[in-house]
Every structure is written in structure tokens, then in C-alpha cells.
PDB file of C-alpha atoms in Angstrom:
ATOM      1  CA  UNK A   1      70.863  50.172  99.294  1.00 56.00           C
ATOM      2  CA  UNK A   2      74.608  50.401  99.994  1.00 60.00           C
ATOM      3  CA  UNK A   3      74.151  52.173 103.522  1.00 65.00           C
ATOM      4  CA  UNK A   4      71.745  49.513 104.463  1.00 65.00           C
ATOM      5  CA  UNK A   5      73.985  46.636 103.250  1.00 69.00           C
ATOM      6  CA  UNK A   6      77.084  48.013 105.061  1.00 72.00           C
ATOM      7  CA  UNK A   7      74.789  48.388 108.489  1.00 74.00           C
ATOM      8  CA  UNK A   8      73.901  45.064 107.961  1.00 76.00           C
ATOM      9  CA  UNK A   9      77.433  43.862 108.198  1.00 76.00           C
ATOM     10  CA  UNK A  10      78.676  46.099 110.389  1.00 79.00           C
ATOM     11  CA  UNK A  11      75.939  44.539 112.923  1.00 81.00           C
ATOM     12  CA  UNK A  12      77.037  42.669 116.221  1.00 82.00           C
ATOM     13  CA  UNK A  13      75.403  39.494 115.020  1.00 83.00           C
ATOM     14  CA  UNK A  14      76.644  39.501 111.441  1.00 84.00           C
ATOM     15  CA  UNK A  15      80.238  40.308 113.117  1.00 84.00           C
ATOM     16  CA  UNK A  16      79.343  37.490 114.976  1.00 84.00           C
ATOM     17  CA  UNK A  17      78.182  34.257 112.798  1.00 87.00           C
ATOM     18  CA  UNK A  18      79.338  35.634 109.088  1.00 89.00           C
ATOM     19  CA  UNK A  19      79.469  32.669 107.021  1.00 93.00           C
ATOM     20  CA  UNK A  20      75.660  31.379 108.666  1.00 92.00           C
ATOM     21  CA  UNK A  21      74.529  35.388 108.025  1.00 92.00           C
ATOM     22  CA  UNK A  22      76.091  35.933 104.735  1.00 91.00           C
ATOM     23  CA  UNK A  23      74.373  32.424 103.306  1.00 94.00           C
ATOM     24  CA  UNK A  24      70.952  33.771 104.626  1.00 94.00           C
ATOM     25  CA  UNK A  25      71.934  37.269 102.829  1.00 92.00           C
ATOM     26  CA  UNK A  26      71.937  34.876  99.707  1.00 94.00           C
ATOM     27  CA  UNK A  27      69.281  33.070 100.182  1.00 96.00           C
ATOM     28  CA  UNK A  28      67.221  36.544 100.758  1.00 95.00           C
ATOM     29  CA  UNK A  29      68.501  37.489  97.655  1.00 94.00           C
ATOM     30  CA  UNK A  30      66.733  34.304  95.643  1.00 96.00           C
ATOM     31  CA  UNK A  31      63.486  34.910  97.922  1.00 97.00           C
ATOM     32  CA  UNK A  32      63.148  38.216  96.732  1.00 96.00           C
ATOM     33  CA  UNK A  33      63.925  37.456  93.342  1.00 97.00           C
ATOM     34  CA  UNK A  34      61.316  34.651  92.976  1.00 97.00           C
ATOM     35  CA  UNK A  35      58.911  36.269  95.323  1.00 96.00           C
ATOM     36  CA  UNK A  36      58.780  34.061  97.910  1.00 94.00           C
ATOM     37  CA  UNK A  37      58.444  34.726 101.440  1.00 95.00           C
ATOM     38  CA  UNK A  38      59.550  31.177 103.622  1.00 96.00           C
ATOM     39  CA  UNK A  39      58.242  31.433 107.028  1.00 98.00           C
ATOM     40  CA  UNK A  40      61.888  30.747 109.131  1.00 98.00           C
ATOM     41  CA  UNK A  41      62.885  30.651 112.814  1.00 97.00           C
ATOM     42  CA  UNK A  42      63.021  33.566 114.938  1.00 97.00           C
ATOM     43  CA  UNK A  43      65.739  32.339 117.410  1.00 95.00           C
ATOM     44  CA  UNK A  44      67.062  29.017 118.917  1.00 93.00           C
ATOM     45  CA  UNK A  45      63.588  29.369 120.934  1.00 93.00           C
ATOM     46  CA  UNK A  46      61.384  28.077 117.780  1.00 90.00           C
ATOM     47  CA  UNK A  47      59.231  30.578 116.976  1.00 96.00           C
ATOM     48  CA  UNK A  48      58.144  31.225 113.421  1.00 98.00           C
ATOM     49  CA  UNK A  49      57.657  34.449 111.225  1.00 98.00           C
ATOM     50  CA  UNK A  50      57.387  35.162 107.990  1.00 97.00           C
ATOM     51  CA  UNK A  51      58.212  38.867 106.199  1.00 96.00           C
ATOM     52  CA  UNK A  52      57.298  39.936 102.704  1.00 94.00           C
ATOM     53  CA  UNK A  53      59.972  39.334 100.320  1.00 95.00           C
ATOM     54  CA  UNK A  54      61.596  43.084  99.716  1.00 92.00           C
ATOM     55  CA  UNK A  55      64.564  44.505  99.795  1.00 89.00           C
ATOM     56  CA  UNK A  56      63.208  47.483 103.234  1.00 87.00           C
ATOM     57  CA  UNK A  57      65.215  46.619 105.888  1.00 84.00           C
ATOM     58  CA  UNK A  58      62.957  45.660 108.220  1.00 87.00           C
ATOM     59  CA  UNK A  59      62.590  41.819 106.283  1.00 92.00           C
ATOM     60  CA  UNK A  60      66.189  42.057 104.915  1.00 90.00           C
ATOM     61  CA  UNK A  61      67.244  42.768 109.155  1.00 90.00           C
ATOM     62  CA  UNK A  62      64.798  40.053 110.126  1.00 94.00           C
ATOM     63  CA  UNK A  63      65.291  36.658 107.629  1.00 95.00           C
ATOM     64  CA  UNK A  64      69.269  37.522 107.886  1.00 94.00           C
ATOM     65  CA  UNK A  65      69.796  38.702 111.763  1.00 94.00           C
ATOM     66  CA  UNK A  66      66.800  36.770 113.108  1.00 95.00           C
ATOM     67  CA  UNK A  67      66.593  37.688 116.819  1.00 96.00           C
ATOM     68  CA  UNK A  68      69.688  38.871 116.489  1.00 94.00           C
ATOM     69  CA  UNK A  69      68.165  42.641 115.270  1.00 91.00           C
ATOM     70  CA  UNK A  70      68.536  43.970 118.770  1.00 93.00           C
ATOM     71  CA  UNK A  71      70.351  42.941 121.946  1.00 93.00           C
ATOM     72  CA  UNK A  72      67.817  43.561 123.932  1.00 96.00           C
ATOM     73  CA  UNK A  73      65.598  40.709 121.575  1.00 97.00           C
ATOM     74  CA  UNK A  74      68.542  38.291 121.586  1.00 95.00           C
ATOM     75  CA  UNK A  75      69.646  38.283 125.137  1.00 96.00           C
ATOM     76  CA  UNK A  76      65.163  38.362 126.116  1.00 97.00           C
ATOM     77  CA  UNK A  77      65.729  35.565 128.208  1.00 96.00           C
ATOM     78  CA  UNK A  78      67.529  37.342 130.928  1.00 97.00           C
ATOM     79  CA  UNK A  79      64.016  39.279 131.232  1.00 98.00           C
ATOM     80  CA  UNK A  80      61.173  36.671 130.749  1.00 98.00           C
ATOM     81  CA  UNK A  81      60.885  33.542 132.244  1.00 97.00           C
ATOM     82  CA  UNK A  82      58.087  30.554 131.814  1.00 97.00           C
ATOM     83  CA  UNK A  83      54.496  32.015 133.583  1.00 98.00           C
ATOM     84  CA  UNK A  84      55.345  35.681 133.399  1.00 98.00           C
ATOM     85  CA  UNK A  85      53.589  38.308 131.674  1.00 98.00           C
ATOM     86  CA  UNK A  86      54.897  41.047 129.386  1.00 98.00           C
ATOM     87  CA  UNK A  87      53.160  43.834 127.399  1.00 98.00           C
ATOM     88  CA  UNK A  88      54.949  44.735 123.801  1.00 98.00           C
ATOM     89  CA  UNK A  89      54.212  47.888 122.865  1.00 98.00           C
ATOM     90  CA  UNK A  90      54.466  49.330 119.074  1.00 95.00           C
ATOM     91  CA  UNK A  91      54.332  45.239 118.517  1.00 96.00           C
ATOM     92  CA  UNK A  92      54.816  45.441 114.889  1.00 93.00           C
ATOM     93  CA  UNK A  93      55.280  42.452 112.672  1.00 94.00           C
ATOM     94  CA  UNK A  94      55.582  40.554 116.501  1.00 97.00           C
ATOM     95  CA  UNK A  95      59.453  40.091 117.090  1.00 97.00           C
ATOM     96  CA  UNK A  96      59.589  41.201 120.690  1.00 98.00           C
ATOM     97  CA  UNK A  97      55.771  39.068 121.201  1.00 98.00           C
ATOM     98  CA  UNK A  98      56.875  35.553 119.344  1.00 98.00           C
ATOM     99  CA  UNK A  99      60.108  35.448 121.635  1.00 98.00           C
ATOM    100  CA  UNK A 100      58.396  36.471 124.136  1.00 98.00           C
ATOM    101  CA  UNK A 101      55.508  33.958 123.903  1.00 98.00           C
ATOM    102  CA  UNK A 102      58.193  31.398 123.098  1.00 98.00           C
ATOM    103  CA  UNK A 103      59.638  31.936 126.596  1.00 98.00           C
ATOM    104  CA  UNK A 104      56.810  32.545 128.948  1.00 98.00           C
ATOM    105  CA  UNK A 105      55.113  28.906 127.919  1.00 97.00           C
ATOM    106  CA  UNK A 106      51.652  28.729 127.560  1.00 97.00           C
ATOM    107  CA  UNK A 107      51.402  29.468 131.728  1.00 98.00           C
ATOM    108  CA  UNK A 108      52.264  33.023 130.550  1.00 98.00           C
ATOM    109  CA  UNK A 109      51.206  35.794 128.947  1.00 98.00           C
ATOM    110  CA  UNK A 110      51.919  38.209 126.259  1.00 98.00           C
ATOM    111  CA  UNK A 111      50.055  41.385 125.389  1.00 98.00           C
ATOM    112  CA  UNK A 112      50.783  42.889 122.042  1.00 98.00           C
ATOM    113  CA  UNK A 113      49.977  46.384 121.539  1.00 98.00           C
ATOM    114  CA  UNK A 114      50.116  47.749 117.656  1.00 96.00           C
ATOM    115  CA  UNK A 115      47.668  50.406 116.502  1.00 94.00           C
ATOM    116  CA  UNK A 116      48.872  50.295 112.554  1.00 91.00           C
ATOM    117  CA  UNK A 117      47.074  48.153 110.363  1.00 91.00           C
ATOM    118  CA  UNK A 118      49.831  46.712 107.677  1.00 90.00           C
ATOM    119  CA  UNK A 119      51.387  46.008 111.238  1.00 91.00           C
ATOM    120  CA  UNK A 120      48.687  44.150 112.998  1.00 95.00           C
ATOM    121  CA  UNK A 121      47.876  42.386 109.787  1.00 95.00           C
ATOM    122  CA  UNK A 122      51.342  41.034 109.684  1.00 94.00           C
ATOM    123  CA  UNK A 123      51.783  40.231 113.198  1.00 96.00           C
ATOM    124  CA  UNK A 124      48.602  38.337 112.805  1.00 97.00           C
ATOM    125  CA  UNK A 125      49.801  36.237 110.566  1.00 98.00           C
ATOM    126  CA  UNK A 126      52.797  35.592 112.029  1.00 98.00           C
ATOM    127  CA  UNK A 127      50.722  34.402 115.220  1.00 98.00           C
ATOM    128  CA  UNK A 128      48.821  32.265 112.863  1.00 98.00           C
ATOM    129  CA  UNK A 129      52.119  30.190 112.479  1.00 98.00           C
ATOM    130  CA  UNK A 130      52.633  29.605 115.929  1.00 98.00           C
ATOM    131  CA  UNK A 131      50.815  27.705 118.794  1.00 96.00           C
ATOM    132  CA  UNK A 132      50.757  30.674 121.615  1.00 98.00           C
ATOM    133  CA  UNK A 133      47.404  31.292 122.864  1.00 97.00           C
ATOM    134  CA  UNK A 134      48.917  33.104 125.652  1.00 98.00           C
ATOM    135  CA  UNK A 135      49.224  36.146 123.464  1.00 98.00           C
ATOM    136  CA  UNK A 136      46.439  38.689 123.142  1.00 98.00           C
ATOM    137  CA  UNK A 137      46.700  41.060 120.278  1.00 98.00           C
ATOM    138  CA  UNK A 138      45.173  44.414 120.867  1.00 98.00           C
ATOM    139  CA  UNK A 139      45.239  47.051 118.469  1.00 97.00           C
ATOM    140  CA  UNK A 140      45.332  50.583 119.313  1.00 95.00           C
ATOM    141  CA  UNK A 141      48.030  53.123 120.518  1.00 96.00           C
ATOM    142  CA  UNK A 142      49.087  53.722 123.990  1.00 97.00           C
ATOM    143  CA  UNK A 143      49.516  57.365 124.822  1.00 96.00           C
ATOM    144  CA  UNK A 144      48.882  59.753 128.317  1.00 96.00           C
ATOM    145  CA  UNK A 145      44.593  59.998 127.300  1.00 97.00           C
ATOM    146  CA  UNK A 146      42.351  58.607 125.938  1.00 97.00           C
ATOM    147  CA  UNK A 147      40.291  59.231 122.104  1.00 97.00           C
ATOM    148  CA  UNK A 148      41.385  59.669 118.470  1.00 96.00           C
ATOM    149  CA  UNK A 149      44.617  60.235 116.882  1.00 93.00           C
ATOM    150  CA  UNK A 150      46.908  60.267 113.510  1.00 90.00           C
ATOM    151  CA  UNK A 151      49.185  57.608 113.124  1.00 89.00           C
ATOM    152  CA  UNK A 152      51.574  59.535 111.032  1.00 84.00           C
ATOM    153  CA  UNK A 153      53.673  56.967 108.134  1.00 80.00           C
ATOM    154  CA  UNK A 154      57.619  57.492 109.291  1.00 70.00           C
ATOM    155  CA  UNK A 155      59.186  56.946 105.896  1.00 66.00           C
ATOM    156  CA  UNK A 156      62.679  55.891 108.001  1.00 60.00           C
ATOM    157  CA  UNK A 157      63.411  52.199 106.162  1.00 54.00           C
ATOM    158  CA  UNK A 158      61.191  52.586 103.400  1.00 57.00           C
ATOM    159  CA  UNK A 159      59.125  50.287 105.748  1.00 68.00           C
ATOM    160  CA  UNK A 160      55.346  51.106 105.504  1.00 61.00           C
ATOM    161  CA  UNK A 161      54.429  49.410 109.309  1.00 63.00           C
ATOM    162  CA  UNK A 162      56.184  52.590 110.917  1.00 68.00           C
ATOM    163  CA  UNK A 163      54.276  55.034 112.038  1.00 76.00           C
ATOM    164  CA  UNK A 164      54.408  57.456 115.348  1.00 80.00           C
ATOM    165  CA  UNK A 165      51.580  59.252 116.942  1.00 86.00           C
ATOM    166  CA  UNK A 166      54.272  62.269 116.945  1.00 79.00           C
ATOM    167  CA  UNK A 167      54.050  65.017 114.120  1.00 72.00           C
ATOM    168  CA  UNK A 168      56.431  64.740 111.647  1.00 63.00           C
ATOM    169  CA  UNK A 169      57.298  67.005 109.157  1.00 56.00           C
ATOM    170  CA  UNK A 170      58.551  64.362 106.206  1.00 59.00           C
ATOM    171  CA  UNK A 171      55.118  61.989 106.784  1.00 56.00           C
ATOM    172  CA  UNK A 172      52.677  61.999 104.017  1.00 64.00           C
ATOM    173  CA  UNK A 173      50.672  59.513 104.633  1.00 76.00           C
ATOM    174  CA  UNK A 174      48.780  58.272 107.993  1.00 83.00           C
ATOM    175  CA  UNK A 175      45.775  56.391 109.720  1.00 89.00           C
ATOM    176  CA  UNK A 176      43.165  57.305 112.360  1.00 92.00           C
ATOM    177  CA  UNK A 177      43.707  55.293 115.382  1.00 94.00           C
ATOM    178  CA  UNK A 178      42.033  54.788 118.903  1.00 96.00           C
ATOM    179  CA  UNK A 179      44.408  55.848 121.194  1.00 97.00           C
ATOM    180  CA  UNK A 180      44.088  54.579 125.384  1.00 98.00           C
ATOM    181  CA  UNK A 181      46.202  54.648 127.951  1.00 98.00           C
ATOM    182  CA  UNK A 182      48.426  51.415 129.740  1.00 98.00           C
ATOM    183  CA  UNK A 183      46.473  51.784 132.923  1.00 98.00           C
ATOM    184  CA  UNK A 184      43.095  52.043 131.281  1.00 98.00           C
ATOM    185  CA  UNK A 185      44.449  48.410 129.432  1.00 98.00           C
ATOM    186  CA  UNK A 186      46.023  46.784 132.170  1.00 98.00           C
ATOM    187  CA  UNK A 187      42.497  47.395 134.490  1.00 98.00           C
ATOM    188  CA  UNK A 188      40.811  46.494 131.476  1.00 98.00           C
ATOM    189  CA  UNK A 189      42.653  42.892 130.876  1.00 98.00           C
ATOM    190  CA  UNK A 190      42.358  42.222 135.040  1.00 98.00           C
ATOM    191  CA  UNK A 191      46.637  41.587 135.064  1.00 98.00           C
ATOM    192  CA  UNK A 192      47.394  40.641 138.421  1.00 97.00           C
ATOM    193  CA  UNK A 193      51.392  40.695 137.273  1.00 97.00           C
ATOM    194  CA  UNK A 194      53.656  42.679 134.500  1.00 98.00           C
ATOM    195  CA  UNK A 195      56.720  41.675 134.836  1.00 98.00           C
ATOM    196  CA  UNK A 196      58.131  43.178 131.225  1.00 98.00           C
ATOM    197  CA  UNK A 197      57.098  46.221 129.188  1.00 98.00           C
ATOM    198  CA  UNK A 198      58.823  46.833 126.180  1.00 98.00           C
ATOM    199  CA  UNK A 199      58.140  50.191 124.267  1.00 96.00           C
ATOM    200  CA  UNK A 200      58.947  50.803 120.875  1.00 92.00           C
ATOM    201  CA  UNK A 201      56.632  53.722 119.437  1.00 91.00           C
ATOM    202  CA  UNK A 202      59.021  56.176 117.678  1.00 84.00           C
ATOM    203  CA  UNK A 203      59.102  58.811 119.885  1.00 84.00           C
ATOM    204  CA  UNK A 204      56.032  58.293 121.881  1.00 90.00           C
ATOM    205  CA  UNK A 205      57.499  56.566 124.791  1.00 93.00           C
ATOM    206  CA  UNK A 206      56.561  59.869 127.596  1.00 93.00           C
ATOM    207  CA  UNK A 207      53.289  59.536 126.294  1.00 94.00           C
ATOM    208  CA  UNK A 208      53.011  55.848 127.527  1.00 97.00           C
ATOM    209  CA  UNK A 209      55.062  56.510 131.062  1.00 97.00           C
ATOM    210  CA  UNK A 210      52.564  59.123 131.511  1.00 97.00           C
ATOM    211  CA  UNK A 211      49.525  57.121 130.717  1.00 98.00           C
ATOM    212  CA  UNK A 212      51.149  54.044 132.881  1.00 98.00           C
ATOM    213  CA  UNK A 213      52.088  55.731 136.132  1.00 98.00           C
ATOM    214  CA  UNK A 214      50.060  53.138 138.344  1.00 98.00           C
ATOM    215  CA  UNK A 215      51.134  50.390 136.125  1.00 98.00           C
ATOM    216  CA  UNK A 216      54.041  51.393 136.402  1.00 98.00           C
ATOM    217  CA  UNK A 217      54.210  52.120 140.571  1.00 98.00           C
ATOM    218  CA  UNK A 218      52.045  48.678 141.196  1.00 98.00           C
ATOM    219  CA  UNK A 219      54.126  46.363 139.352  1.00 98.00           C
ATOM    220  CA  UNK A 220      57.589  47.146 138.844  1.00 98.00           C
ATOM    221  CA  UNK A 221      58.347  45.578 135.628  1.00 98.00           C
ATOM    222  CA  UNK A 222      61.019  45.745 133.742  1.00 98.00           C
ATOM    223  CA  UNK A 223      61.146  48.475 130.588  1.00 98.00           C
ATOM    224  CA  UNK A 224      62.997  48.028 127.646  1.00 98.00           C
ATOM    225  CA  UNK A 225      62.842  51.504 125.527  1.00 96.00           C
ATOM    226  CA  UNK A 226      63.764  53.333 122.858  1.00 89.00           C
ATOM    227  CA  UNK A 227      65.792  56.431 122.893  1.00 86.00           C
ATOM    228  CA  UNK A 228      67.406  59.004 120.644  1.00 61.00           C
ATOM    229  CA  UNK A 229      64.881  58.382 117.781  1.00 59.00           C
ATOM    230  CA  UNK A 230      65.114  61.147 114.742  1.00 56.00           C
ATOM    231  CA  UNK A 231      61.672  62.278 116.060  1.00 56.00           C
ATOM    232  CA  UNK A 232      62.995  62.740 119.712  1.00 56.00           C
ATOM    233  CA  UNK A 233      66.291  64.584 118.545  1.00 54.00           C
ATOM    234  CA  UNK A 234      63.633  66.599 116.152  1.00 55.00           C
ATOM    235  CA  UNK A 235      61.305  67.601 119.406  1.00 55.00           C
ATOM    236  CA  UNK A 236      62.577  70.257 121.806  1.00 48.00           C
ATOM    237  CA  UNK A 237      62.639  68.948 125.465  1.00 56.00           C
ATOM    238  CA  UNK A 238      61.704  65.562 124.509  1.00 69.00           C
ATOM    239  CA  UNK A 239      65.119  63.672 124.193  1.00 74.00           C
ATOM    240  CA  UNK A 240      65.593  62.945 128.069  1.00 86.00           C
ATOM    241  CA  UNK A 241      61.468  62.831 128.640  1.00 90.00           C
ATOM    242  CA  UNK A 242      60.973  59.048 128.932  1.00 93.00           C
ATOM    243  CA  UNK A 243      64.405  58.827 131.113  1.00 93.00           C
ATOM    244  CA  UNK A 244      63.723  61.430 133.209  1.00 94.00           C
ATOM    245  CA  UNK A 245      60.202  60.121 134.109  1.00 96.00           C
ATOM    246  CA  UNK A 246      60.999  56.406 134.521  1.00 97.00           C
ATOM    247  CA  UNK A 247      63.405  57.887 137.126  1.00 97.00           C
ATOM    248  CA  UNK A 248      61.248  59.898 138.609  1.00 97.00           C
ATOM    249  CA  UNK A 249      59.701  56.224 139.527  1.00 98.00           C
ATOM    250  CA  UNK A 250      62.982  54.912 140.873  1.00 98.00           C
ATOM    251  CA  UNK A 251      64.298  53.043 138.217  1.00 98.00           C
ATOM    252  CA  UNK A 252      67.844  52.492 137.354  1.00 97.00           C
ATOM    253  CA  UNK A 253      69.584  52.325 133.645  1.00 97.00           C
ATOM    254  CA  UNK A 254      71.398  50.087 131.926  1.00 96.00           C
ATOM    255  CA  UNK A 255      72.310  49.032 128.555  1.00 94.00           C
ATOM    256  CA  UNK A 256      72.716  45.739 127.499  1.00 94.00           C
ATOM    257  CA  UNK A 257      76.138  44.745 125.217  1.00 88.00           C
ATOM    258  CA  UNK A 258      77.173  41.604 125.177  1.00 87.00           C
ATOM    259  CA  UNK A 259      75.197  39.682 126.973  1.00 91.00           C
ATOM    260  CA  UNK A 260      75.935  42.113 129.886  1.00 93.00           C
ATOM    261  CA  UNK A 261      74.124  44.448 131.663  1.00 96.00           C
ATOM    262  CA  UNK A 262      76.309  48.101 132.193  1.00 95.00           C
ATOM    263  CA  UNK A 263      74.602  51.083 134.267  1.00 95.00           C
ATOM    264  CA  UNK A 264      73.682  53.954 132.297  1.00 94.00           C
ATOM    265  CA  UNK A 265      74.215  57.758 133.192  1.00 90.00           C
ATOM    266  CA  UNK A 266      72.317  59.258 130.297  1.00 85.00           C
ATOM    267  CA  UNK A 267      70.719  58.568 127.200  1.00 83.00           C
ATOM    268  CA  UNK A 268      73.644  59.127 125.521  1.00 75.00           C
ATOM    269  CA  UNK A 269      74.273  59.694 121.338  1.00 72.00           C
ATOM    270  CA  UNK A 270      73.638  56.233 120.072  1.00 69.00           C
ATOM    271  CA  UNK A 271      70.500  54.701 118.610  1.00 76.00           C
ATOM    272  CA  UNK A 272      69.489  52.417 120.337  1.00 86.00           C
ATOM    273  CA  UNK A 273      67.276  50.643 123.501  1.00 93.00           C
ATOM    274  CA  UNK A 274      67.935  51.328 127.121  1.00 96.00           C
ATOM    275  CA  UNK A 275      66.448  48.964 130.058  1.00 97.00           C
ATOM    276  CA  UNK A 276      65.554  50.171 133.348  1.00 98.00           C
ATOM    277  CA  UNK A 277      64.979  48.022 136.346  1.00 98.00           C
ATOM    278  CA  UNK A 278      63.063  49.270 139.530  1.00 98.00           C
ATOM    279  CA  UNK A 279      64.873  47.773 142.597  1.00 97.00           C
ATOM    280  CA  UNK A 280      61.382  46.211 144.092  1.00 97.00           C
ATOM    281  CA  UNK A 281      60.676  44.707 141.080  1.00 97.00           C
ATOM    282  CA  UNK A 282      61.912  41.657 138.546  1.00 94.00           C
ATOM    283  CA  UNK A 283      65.214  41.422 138.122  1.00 90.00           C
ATOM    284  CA  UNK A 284      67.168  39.639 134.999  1.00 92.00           C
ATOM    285  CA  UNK A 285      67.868  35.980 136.142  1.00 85.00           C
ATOM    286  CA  UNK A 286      71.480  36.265 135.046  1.00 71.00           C
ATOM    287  CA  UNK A 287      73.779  37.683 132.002  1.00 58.00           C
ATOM    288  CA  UNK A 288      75.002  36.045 129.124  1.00 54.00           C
ATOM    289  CA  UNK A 289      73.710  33.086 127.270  1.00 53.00           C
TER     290      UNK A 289
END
């Protein structure tokens, strides 16, 4: 409980607003007390969401941080404008889709991909407090084939939406899931335009490049995704995988701090999200806020 507290202060947005954070910290604290889970704002962009009413980090990170959890989600503007269309895959409880559908306008639309079923359920419901029938929930995983897998229970948090279709050795609990590829979902759905992907599946992410090569090669989009997971520094050969084949497409790297957009050379050490623009595709409409 200590370690999460002092990475929750140690965060760029609690750095940032501490009095506004530390009251919500407070507040959390009654909440979880009483047992009762407010639905709040997500960002300055309206959007609603409600988490259970625990101490796991992933509703302590949300009710305090707010969109504020990752860069990448705060800054989401400089990627998705009103009328475009973005796939969020390894959706979970919806952060990445409610912004998302909060800045593409009803004209847009937002695909959100989550194969685990405490997940869906709660992203569900958090849809359920919004007006966005631009967003299409679909609920399987993406991987490089189609079929059957295990979605193995990553025990990381103490949060029981995270799973990963990779083995791993501390999981003891899991779920059958159909599994598809992007391709095989983007022909299925008739887009005519992606111009976001966002990829959050704990490892997973080759698996989804590889199953998304024409998406991929058609459309351009921008990809937000997630490197140096414990899984990926736990699989031989897999740390540089998603990097080396989102180049391998002509993309370029960059993290995002700040509000601004810095080329990236490597994966790096940190934990973290990476985006990578393809120079014939979107580009962000500008930096900062």
C-alpha cells in the first residue's frame, strides 16, 4: 500500500495539481470507506466513469489522476480529432474509448476491443453513463490467428481486469477467449478510415502488428503502445518485437512528455507507452494543451 501511495505522488499529474489531487485522495478514502462508487469526470472533455470503490490501483489511479494516468490519455487530443476513427485495444474499464469518444463527436467512431469479462462488464457500464453511440464494443482478443485462447489473470495491481494472452508463470487464474485478428475486424466492421490504434494487451502487442499488417499498410494510423511490460522483459526476444515490426512498416518513434512529442531511438528501460507515426499517415495536430 505504501509503494502504491508513493507512485501515486510521485506521478506527473499529482506533481502537477497537488492540493486538487490530494482532496480527491481524501475523498477516495471516504468512498471506499462507505462503499460508494460516484461516477466522476474523466477529463475537462466530460466524459463519465465510474470504478469500484477499492483500494487496487487501477480505481485509486483513476478517481485521483483522472485522465491524467498516462500522457499519452491526457495529451489524446493531439491524436483524435471530431469524425475520426480509432480502435482501443485491451479497452479495459474504457479510459482510452470515453476520451476518445468524447473527442471524435458523434461523426466519429470508436472501436473498443476487450476480451476479459470483469473488463467488458465494467466498460459497459461506464458506456451506459455516457451518450456515445459512436462506440462499438467488441469483445474478444486481437492476436496474429484466429480460434481459442487463455486469458491468463496478471496479478500486477491486485487488479482482477488484467489479463494477457501471454503465459505467465505467477497467473492462477484465467478465461477462455475467442481470439481474431485486426484485419479479420477491420474487414469485418467495413472501416473505410483508422486514424488511431492504441494497444494495451500486456505483452501481446507483436501478436496484434502481426495480425494487422494490411491494417496497418492501408491506413497509416497512428499507434500508441506499450513497451517494457514484466511479461516482455520475462520473454526472450520479445522486448524489441512490437518496435522492430512497426518499423519494419516505416514508422517513426516518439515519446510523449510534456505535452511534447521527442523521437525515440529504442524502447528504452522505462515503463511506459511509445507512439509511432507513419509519415503518409495522420499526424498530431499540434503539442501541448
Amino acid at each position: 500500500m505504501l509503494s502504491r501511495l508513493k507512485t501515486l505522488v510521485s506521478h506527473e499529474g499529482f506533481r502537477a495539481h497537488p492540493v486538487s489531487m490530494g482532496m480527491r485522495c481524501l475523498a477516495w478514502a471516504f468512498h471506499v470507506a462507505t462503499g460508494r462508487a460516484p461516477a466522476f469526470p474523466l477529463s475537462r472533455h466530460g466524459a463519465l466513469i465510474r470504478v469500484p470503490a477499492t483500494l487496487r490501483y487501477t480505481p485509486v489511479a483513476s478517481y485521483v489522476l483522472r485522465d491524467w494516468c498516462e500522457p499519452e490519455l491526457h495529451y489524446l487530443e493531439m491524436f483524435v480529432q471530431p469524425g475520426q476513427t480509432v480502435i482501443d485495444i485491451g479497452a479495459n474499464i474504457g479510459l482510452y474509448t470515453l476520451k476518445a469518444a468524447s473527442l471524435t463527436g458523434p461523426s466519429g467512431r470508436v472501436i473498443a476491443v476487450e476480451p476479459g469479462a470483469e473488463a467488458s462488464r465494467q466498460l459497459r457500464a461506464n458506456l451506459a453513463l455516457n451518450d456515445f453511440p459512436q462506440v462499438t464494443v467488441v469483445q474478444l482478443a486481437l492476436s496474429d490467428h484466429a480460434g481459442e485462447a487463455t486469458l491468463h489473470h496478471i496479478p500486477l495491481g491486485d487488479d482482477p481486469q488484467a489479463y494477457s494472452l501471454l503465459p505467465d508463470s505467477s497467473a492462477q487464474t484465467g478465461e477462455a477467449v475467442t481470439i481474431d485478428t485486426l484485419d479479420a475486424l477491420v474487414a469485418r466492421l467495413g472501416l473505410d478510415a483508422l486514424h488511431l490504434v492504441k494497444m494495451d494487451v500486456e505483452g501481446a502487442e507483436p501478436l496484434v502488428i502481426a495480425g494487422g499488417r494490411e491494417t496497418l499498410l492501408r491506413f497509416h494510423p497512428i499507434v500508441i503502445f506499450e513497451v517494457n511490460t514484466r511479461l516482455l522483459a520475462e520473454a526472450a526476444g520479445q522486448r524489441n518485437a512490437a518496435w522492430q515490426a512497426l518499423k519494419d512498416l516505416g514508422y517513426r518513434f516518439f515519446r510523449l512528455q510534456g505535452g511534447r512529442l521527442d523521437s525515440a531511438d529504442g524502447v528504452g528501460e522505462a515503463f511506459g507507452n511509445l507512439v509511432a507515426i507513419h509519415p503518409a499517415g495522420p499526424a498530431p495536430v499540434r503539442e501541448g494543451r
